[in-house]
JSON list of C-alpha atoms in Angstrom, two decimals:
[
{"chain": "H", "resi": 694, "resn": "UNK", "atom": "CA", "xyz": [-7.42, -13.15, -5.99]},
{"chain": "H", "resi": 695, "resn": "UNK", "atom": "CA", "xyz": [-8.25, -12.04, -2.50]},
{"chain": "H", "resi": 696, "resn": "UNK", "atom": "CA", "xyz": [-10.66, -9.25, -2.32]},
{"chain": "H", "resi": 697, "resn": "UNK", "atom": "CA", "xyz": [-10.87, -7.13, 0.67]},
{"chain": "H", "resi": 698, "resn": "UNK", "atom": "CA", "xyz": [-13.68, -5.69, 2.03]},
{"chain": "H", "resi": 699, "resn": "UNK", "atom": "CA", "xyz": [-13.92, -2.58, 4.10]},
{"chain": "H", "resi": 700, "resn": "UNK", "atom": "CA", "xyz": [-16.88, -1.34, 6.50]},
{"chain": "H", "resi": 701, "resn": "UNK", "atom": "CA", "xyz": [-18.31, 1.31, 6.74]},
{"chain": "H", "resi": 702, "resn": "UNK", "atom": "CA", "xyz": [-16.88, 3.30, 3.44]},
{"chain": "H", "resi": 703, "resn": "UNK", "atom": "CA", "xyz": [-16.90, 6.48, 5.91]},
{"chain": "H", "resi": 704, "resn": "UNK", "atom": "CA", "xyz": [-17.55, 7.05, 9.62]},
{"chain": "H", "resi": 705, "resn": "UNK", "atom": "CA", "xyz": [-18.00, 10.62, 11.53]},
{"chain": "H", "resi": 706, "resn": "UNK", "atom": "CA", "xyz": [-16.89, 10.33, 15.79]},
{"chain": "H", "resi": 707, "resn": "UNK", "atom": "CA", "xyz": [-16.74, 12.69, 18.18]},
{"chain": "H", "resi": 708, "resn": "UNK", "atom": "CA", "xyz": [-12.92, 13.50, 19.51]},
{"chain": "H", "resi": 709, "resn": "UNK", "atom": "CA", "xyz": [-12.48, 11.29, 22.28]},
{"chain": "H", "resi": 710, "resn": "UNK", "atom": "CA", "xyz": [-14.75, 8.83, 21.11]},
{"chain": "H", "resi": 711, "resn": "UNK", "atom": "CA", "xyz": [-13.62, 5.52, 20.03]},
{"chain": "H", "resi": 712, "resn": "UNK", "atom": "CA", "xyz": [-13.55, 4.74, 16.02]},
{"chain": "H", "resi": 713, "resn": "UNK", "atom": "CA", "xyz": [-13.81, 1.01, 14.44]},
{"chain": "H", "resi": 714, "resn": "UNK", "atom": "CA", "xyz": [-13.25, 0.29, 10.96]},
{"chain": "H", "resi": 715, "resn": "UNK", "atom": "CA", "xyz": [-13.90, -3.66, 9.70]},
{"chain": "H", "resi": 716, "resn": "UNK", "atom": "CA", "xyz": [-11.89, -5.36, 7.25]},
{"chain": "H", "resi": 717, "resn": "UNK", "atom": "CA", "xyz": [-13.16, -9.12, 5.77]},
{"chain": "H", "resi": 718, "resn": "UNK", "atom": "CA", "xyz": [-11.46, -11.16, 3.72]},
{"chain": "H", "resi": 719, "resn": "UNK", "atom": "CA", "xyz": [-12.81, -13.10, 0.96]},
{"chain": "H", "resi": 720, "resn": "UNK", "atom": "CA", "xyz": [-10.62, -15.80, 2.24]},
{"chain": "H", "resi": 721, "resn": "UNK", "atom": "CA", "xyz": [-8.56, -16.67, 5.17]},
{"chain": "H", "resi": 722, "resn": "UNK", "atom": "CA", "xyz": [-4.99, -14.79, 5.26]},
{"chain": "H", "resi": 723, "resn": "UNK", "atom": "CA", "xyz": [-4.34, -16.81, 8.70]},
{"chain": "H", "resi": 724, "resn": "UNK", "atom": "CA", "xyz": [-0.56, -18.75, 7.48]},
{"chain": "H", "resi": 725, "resn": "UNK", "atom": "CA", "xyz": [0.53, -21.89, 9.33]},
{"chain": "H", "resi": 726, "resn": "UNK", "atom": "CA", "xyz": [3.07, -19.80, 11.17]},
{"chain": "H", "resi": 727, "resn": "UNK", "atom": "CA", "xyz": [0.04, -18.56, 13.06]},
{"chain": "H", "resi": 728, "resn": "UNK", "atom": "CA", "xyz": [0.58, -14.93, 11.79]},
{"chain": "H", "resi": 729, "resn": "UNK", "atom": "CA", "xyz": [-2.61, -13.02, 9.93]},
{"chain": "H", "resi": 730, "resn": "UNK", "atom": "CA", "xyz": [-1.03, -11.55, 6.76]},
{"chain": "H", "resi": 731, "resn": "UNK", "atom": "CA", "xyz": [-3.02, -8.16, 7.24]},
{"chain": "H", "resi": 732, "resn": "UNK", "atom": "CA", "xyz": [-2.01, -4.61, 7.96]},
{"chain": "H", "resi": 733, "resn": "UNK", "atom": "CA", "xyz": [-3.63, -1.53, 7.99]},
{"chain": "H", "resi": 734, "resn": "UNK", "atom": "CA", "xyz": [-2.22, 1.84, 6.59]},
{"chain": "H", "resi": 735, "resn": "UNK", "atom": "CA", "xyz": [-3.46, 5.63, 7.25]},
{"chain": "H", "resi": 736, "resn": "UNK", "atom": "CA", "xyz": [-3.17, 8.17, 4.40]},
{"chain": "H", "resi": 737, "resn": "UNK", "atom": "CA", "xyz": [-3.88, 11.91, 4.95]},
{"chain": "H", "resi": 738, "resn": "UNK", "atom": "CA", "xyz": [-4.76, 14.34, 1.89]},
{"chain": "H", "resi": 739, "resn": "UNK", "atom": "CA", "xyz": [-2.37, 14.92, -0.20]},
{"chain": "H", "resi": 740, "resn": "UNK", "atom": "CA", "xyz": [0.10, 12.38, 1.80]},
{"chain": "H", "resi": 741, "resn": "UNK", "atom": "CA", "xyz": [1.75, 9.17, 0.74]},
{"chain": "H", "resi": 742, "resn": "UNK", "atom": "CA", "xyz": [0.04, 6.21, 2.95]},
{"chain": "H", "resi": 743, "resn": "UNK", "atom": "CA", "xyz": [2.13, 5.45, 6.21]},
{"chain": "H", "resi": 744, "resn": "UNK", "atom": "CA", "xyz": [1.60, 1.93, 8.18]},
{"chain": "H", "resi": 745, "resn": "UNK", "atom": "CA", "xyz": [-0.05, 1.21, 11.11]},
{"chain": "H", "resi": 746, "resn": "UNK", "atom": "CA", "xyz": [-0.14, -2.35, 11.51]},
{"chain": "H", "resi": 747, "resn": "UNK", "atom": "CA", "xyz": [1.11, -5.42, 10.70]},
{"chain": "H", "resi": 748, "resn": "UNK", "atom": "CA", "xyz": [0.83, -9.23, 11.60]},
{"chain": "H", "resi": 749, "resn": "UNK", "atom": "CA", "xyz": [-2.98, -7.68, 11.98]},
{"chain": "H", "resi": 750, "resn": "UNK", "atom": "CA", "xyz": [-2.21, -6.06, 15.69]},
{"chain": "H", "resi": 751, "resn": "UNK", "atom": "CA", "xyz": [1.31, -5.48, 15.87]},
{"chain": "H", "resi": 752, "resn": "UNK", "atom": "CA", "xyz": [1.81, -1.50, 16.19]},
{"chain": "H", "resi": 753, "resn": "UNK", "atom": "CA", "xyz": [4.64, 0.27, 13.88]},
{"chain": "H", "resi": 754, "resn": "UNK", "atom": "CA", "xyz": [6.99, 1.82, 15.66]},
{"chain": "H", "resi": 755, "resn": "UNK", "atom": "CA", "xyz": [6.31, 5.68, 16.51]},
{"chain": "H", "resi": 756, "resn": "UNK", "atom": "CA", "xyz": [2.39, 5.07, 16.06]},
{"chain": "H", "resi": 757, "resn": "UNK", "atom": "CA", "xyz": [0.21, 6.26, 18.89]},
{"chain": "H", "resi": 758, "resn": "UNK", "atom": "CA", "xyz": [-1.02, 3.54, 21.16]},
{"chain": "H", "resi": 759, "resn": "UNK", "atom": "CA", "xyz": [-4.67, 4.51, 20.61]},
{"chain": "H", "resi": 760, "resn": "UNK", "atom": "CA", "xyz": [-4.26, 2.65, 17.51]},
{"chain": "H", "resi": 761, "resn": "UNK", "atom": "CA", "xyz": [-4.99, -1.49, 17.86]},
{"chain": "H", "resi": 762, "resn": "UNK", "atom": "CA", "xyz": [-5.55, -3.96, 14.84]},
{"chain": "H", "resi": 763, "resn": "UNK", "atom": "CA", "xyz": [-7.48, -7.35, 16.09]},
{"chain": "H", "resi": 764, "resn": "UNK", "atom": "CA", "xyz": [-9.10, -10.21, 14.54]},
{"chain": "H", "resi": 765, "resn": "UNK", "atom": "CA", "xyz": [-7.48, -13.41, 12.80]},
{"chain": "H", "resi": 766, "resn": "UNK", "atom": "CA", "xyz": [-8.57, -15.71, 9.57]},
{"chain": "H", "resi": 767, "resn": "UNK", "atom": "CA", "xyz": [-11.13, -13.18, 6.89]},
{"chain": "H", "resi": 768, "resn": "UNK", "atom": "CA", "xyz": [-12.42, -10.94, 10.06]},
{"chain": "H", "resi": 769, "resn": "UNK", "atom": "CA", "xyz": [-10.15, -8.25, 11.09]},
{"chain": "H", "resi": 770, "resn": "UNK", "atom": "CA", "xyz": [-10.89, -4.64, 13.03]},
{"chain": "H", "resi": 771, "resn": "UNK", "atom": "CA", "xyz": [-9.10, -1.45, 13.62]},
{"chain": "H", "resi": 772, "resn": "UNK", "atom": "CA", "xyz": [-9.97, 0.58, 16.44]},
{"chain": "H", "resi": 773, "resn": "UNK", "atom": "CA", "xyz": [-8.96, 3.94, 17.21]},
{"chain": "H", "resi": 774, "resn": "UNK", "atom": "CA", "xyz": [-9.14, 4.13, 21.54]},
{"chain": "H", "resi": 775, "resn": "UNK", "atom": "CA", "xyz": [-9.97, 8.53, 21.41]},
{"chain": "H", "resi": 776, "resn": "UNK", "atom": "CA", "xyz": [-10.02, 9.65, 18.31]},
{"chain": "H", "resi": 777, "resn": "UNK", "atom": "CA", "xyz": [-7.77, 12.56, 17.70]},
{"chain": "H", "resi": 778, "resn": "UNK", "atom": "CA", "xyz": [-8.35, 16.23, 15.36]},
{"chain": "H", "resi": 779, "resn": "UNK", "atom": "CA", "xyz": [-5.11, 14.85, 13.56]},
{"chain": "H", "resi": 780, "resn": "UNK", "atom": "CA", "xyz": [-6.56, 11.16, 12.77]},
{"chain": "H", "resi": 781, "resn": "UNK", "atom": "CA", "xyz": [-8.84, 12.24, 10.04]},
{"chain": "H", "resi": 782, "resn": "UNK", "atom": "CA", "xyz": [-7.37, 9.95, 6.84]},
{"chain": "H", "resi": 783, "resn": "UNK", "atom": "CA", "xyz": [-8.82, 7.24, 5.08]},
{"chain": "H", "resi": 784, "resn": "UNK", "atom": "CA", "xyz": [-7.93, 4.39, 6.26]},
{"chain": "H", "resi": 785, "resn": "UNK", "atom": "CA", "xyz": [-6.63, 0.86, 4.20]},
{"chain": "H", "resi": 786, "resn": "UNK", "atom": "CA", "xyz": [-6.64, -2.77, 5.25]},
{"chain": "H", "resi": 787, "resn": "UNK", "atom": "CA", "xyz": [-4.04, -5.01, 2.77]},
{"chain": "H", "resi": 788, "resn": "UNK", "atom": "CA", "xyz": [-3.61, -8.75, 2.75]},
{"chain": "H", "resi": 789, "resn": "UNK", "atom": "CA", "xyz": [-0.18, -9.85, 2.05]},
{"chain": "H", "resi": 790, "resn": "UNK", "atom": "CA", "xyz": [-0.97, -13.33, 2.29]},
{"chain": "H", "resi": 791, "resn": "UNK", "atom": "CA", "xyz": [-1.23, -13.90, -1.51]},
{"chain": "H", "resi": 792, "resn": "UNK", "atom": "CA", "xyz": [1.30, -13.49, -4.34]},
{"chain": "H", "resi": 793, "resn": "UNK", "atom": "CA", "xyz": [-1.05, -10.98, -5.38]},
{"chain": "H", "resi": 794, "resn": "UNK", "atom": "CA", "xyz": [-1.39, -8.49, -2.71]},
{"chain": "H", "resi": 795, "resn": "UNK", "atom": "CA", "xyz": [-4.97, -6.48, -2.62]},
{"chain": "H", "resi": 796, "resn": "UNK", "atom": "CA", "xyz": [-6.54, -3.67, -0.29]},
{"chain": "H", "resi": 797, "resn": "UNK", "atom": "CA", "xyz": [-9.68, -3.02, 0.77]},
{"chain": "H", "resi": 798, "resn": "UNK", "atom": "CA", "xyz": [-11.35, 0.02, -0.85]},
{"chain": "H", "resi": 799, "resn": "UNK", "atom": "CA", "xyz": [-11.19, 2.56, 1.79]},
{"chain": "H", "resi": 800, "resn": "UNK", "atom": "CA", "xyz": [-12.67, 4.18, 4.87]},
{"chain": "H", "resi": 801, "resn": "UNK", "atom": "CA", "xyz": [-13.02, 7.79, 5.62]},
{"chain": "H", "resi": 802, "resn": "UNK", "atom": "CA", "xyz": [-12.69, 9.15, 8.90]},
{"chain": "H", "resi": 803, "resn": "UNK", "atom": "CA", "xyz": [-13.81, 12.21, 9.88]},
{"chain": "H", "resi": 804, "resn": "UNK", "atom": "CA", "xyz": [-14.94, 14.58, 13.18]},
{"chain": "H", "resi": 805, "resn": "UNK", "atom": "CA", "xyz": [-18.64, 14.71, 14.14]},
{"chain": "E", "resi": 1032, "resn": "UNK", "atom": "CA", "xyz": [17.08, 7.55, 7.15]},
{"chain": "E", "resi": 1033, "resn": "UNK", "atom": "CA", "xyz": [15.21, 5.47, 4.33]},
{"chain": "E", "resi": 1034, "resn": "UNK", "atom": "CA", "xyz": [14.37, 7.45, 1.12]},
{"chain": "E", "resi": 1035, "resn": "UNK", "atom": "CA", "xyz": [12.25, 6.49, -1.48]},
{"chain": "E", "resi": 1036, "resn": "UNK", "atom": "CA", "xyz": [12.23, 8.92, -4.49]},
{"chain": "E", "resi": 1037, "resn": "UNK", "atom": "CA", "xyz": [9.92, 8.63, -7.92]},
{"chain": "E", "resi": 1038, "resn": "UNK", "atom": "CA", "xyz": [10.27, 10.35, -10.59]},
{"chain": "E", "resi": 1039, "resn": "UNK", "atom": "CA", "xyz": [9.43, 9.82, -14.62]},
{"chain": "E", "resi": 1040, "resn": "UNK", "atom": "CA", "xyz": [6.19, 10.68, -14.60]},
{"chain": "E", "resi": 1041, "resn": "UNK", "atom": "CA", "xyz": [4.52, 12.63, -17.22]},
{"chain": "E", "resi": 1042, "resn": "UNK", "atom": "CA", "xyz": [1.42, 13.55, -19.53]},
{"chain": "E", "resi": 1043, "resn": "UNK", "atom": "CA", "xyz": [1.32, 10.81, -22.13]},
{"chain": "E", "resi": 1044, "resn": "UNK", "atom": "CA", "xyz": [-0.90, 9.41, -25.21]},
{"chain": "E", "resi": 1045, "resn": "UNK", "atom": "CA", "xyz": [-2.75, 6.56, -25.19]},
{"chain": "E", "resi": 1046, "resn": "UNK", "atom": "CA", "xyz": [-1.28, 3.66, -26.17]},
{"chain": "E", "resi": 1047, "resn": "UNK", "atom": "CA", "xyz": [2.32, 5.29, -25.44]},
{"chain": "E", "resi": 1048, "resn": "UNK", "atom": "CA", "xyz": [5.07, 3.68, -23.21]},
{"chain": "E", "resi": 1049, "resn": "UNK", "atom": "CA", "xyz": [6.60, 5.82, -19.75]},
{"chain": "E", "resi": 1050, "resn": "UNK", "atom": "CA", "xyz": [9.43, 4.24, -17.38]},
{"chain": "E", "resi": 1051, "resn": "UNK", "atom": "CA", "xyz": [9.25, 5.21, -13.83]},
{"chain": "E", "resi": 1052, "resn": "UNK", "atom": "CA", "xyz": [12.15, 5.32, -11.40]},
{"chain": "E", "resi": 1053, "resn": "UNK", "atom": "CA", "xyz": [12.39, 5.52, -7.50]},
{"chain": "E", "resi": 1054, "resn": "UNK", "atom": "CA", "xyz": [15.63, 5.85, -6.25]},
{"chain": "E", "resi": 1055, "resn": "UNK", "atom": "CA", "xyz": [16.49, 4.29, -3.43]},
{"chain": "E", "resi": 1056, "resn": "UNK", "atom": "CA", "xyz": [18.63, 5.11, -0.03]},
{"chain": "E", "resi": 1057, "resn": "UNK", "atom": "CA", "xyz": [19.32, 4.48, 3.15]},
{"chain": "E", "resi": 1058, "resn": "UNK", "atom": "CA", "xyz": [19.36, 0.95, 3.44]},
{"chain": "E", "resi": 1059, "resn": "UNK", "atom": "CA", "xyz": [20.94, -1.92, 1.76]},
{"chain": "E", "resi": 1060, "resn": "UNK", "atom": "CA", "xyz": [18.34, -1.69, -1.70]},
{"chain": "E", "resi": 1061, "resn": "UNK", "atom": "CA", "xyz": [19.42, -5.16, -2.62]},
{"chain": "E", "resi": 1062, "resn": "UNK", "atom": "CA", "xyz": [18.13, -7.17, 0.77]},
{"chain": "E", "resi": 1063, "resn": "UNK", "atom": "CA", "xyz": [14.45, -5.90, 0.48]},
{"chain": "E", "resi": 1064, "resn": "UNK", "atom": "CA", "xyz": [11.41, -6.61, -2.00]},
{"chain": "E", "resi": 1065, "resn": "UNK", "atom": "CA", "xyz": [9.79, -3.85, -3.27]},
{"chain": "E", "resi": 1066, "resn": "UNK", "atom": "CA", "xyz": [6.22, -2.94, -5.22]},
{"chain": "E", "resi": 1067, "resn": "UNK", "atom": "CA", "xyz": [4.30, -0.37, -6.89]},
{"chain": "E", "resi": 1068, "resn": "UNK", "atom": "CA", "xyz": [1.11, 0.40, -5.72]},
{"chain": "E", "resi": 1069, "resn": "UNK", "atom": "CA", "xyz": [-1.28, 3.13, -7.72]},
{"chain": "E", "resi": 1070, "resn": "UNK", "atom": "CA", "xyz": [-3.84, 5.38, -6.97]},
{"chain": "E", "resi": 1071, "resn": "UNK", "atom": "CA", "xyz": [-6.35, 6.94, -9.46]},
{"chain": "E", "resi": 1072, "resn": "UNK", "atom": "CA", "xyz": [-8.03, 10.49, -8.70]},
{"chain": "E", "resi": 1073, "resn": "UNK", "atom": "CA", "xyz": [-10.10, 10.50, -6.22]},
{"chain": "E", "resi": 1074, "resn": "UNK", "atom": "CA", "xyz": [-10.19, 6.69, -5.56]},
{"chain": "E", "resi": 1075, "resn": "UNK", "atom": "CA", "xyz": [-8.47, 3.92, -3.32]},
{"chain": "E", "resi": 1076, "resn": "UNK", "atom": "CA", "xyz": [-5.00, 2.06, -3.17]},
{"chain": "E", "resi": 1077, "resn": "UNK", "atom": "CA", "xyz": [-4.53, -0.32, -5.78]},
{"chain": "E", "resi": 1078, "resn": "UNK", "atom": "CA", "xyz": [-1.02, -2.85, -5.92]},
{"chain": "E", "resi": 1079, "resn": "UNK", "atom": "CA", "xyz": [0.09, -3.64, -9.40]},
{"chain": "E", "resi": 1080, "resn": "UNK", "atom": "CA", "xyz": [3.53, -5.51, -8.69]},
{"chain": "E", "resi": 1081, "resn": "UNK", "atom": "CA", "xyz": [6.18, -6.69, -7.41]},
{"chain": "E", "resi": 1082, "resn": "UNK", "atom": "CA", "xyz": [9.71, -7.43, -7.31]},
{"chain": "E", "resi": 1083, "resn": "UNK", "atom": "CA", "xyz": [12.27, -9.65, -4.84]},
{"chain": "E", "resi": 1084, "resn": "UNK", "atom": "CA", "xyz": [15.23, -11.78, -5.51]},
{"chain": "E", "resi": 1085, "resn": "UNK", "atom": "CA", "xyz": [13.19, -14.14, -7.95]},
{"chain": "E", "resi": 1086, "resn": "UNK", "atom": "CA", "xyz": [9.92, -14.30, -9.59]},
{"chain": "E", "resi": 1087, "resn": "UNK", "atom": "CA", "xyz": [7.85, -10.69, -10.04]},
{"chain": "E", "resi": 1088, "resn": "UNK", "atom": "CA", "xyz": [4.19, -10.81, -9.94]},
{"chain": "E", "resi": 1089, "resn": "UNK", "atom": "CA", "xyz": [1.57, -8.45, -11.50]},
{"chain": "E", "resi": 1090, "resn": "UNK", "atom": "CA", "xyz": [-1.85, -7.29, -10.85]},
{"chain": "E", "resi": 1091, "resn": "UNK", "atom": "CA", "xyz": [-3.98, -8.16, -14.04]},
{"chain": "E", "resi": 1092, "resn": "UNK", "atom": "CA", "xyz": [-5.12, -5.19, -14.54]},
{"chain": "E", "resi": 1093, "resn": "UNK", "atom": "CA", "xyz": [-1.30, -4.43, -15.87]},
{"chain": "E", "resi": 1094, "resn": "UNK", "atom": "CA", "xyz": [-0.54, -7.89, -16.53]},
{"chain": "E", "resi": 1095, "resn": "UNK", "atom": "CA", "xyz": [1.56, -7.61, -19.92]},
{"chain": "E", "resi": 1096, "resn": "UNK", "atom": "CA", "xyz": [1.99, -4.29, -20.22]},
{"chain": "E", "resi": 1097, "resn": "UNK", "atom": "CA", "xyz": [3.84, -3.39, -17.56]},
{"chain": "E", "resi": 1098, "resn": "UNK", "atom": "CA", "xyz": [7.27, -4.84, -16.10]},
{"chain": "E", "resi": 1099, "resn": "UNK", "atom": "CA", "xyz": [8.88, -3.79, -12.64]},
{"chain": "E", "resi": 1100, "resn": "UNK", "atom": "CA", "xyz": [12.76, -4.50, -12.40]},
{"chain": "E", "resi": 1101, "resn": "UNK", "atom": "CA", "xyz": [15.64, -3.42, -10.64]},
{"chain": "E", "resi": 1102, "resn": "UNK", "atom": "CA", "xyz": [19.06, -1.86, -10.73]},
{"chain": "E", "resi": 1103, "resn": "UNK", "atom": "CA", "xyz": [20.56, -3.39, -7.22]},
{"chain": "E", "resi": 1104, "resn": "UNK", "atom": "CA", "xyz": [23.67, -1.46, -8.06]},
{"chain": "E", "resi": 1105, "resn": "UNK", "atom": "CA", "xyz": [22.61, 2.19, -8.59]},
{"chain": "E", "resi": 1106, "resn": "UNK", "atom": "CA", "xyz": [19.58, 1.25, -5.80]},
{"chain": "E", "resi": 1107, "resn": "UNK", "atom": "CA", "xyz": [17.15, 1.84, -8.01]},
{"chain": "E", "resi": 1108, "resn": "UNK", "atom": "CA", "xyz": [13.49, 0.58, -8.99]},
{"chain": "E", "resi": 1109, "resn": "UNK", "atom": "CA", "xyz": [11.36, 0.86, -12.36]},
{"chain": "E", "resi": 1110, "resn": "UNK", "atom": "CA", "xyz": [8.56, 0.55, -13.87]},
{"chain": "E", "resi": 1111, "resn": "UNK", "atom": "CA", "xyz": [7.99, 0.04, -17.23]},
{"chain": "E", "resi": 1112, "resn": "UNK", "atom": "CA", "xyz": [4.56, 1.05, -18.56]},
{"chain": "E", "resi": 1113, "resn": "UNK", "atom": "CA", "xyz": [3.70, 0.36, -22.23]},
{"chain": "E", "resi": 1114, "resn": "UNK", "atom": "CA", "xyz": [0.21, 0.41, -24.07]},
{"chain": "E", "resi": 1115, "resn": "UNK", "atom": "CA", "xyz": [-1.11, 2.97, -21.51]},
{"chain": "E", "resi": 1116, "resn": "UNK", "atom": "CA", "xyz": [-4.62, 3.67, -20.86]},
{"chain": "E", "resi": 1117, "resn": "UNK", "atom": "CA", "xyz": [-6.77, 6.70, -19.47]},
{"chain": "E", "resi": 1118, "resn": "UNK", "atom": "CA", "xyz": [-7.40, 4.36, -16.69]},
{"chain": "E", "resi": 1119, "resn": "UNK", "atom": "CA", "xyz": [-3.80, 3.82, -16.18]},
{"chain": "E", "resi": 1120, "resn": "UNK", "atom": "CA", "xyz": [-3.81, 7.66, -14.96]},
{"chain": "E", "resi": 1121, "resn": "UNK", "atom": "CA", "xyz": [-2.88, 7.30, -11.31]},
{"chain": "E", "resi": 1122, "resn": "UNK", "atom": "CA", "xyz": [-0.51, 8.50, -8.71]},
{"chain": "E", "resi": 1123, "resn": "UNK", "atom": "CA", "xyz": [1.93, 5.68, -8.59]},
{"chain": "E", "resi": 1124, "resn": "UNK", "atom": "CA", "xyz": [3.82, 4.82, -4.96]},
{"chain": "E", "resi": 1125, "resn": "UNK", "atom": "CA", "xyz": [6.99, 2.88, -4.91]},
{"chain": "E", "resi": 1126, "resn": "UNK", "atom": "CA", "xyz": [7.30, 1.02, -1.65]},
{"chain": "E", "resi": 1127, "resn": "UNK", "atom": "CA", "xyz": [9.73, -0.81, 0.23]},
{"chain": "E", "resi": 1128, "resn": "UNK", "atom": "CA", "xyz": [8.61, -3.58, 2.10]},
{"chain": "E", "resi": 1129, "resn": "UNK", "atom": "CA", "xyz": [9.11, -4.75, 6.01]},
{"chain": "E", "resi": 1130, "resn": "UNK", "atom": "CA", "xyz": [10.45, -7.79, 7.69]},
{"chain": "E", "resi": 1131, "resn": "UNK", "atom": "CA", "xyz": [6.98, -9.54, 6.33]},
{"chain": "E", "resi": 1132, "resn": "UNK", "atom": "CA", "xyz": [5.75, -8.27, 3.36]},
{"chain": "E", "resi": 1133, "resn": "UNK", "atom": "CA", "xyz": [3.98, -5.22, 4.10]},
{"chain": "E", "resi": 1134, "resn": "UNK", "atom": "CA", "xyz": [4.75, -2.12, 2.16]},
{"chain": "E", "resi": 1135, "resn": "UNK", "atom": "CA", "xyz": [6.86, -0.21, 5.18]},
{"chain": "E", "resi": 1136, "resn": "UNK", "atom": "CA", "xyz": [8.41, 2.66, 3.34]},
{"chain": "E", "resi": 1137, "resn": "UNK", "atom": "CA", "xyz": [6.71, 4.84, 0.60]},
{"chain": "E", "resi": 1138, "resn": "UNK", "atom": "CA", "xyz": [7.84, 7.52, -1.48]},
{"chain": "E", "resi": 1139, "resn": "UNK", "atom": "CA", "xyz": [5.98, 10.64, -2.25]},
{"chain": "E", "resi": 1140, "resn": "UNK", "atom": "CA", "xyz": [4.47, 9.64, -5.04]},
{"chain": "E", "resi": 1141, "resn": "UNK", "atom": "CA", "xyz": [4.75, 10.59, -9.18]},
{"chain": "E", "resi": 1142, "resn": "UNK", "atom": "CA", "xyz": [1.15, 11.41, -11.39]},
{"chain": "E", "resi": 1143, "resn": "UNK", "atom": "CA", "xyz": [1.19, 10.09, -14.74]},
{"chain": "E", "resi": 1144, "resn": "UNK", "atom": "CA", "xyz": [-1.88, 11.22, -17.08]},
{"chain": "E", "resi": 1145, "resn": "UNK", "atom": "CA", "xyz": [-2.45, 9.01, -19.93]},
{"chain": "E", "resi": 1146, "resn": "UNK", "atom": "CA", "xyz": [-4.76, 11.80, -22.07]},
{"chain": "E", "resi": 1147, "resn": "UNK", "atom": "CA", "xyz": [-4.93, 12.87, -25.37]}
]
C-alpha cells in the first residue's frame, strides 16, 4: 500500500502570512496520463472534511484562491498565500492512485 | 444539491455486527463510485472501501469483516460491519467521489462505539 506522509504534524502562522504543508509519497502517484493522483482536503472541528484539490493543483470550485496544491511524482505541497482566522483545520493529503486509497496522517493549522 | 445522509450507527458489543446506510440524492447515485472513509476519536482520516460498477476493494484493516454494497435503485449505500472491534469505534463518512476518484461529496458523518 501507499503510505502518505505529512509534514509538519502542526504549524502556528501569523494571519497574512503564508502556510505550507508537505505531503510525500512512499511511491510515485504520477499516472501515464500525466495527472498526480493527489488531493488535499480541509476539515474543521466538528465538520465533515471538504476538498480542496485535486489532480494535486487543480482548485475545487468555490475554494478561495489563496489555496494552491504543487508538486508531481511522491513530493507534493499545499500552500496557503495569507492565511485567514477561518483556515484553522487540519489539513489531509490522499493518493488515489492505488486501488487502495490512503491519507496522510494530518496537519494542524493554527494562528500564531 | 448533492446529499449524502448516514445513519445506522449505534453503541455495540464486541464481536457484534451493525449495517450502515447513507442515502443518497441529488444526482444520478448509479453513475458515481462511492467509499467509506473512518475516523477514530481524536485521530486522522482513514479509507476502508470502496464500491463502483465492478470489483469493491477494502482496507485490511476491515478486510473480511466488512462489505460495502449498493442499492442503485433506492440510491442508497451500506456498510456492513461484522466481528466489530473497540478499534473499529470511529466516525464513519460516506463519500461520493469526483470526475477522478477523489472523495468530492461527504456526508455528515454517523459514530459507532464498539464497547462493552
Amino acid at each position: 500500500d501507499i503510505v502518505m506522509t505529512q509534514s509538519p504534524d502542526s504549524l502556528a502562522v501569523s494571519l497574512g502570512e503564508r502556510a505550507t504543508i508537505s505531503c510525500k509519497s512512499s511511491q510515485s502517484v504520477l499516472f501515464s496520463n500525466n495527472k498526480n493522483y493527489l488531493a488535499w482536503y480541509q476539515q474543521k472541528p466538528g465538520q465533515a472534511p471538504k476538498l480542496l484539490i485535486y489532480w494535486a493543483s487543480t482548485r475545487e470550485s468555490g475554494v478561495p484562491d489563496r489555496f494552491s496544491g504543487s508538486g508531481s511524482g511522491t513530493d507534493f505541497t499545499l500552500t496557503i498565500s495569507s492565511l485567514q482566522a477561518e483556515d484553522v483545520a487540519v489539513y489531509y493529503c490522499q493518493q488515489y492512485y492505488s486501488t487502495h486509497y490512503s491519507f496522510g496522517q494530518g496537519t494542524k493549522l493554527e494562528i500564531k | 444539491e448533492v446529499r449524502l445522509v448516514e445513519s445506522g450507527g449505534d453503541l455495540v458489543q464486541p464481536g457484534g455486527s451493525l449495517r450502515l446506510s447513507c442515502a443518497a440524492s441529488g444526482f444520478t447515485f448509479s453513475s458515481y463510485s462511492m467509499n467509506w472513509v473512518r475516523q477514530a476519536p481524536g485521530k486522522g482520516l482513514e479509507w476502508i472501501a470502496y464500491i463502483g460498477s465492478g470489483p469493491t476493494y477494502y482496507a485490511g484493516s476491515v478486510e473480511g469483516r466488512f462489505t460495502i454494497s449498493r442499492d442503485n435503485g433506492k440510491s442508497e449505500l451500506y456498510l456492513h460491519m461484522s466481528s466489530l472491534r473497540a478499534d473499529d469505534t470511529a466516525v464513519y463518512y460516506c463519500a461520493r467521489e469526483g470526475l477522478g476518484s477523489y472523495s468530492e461529496y461527504w456526508g455528515q458523518g454517523i459514530l459507532v462505539t464498539v464497547s462493552s
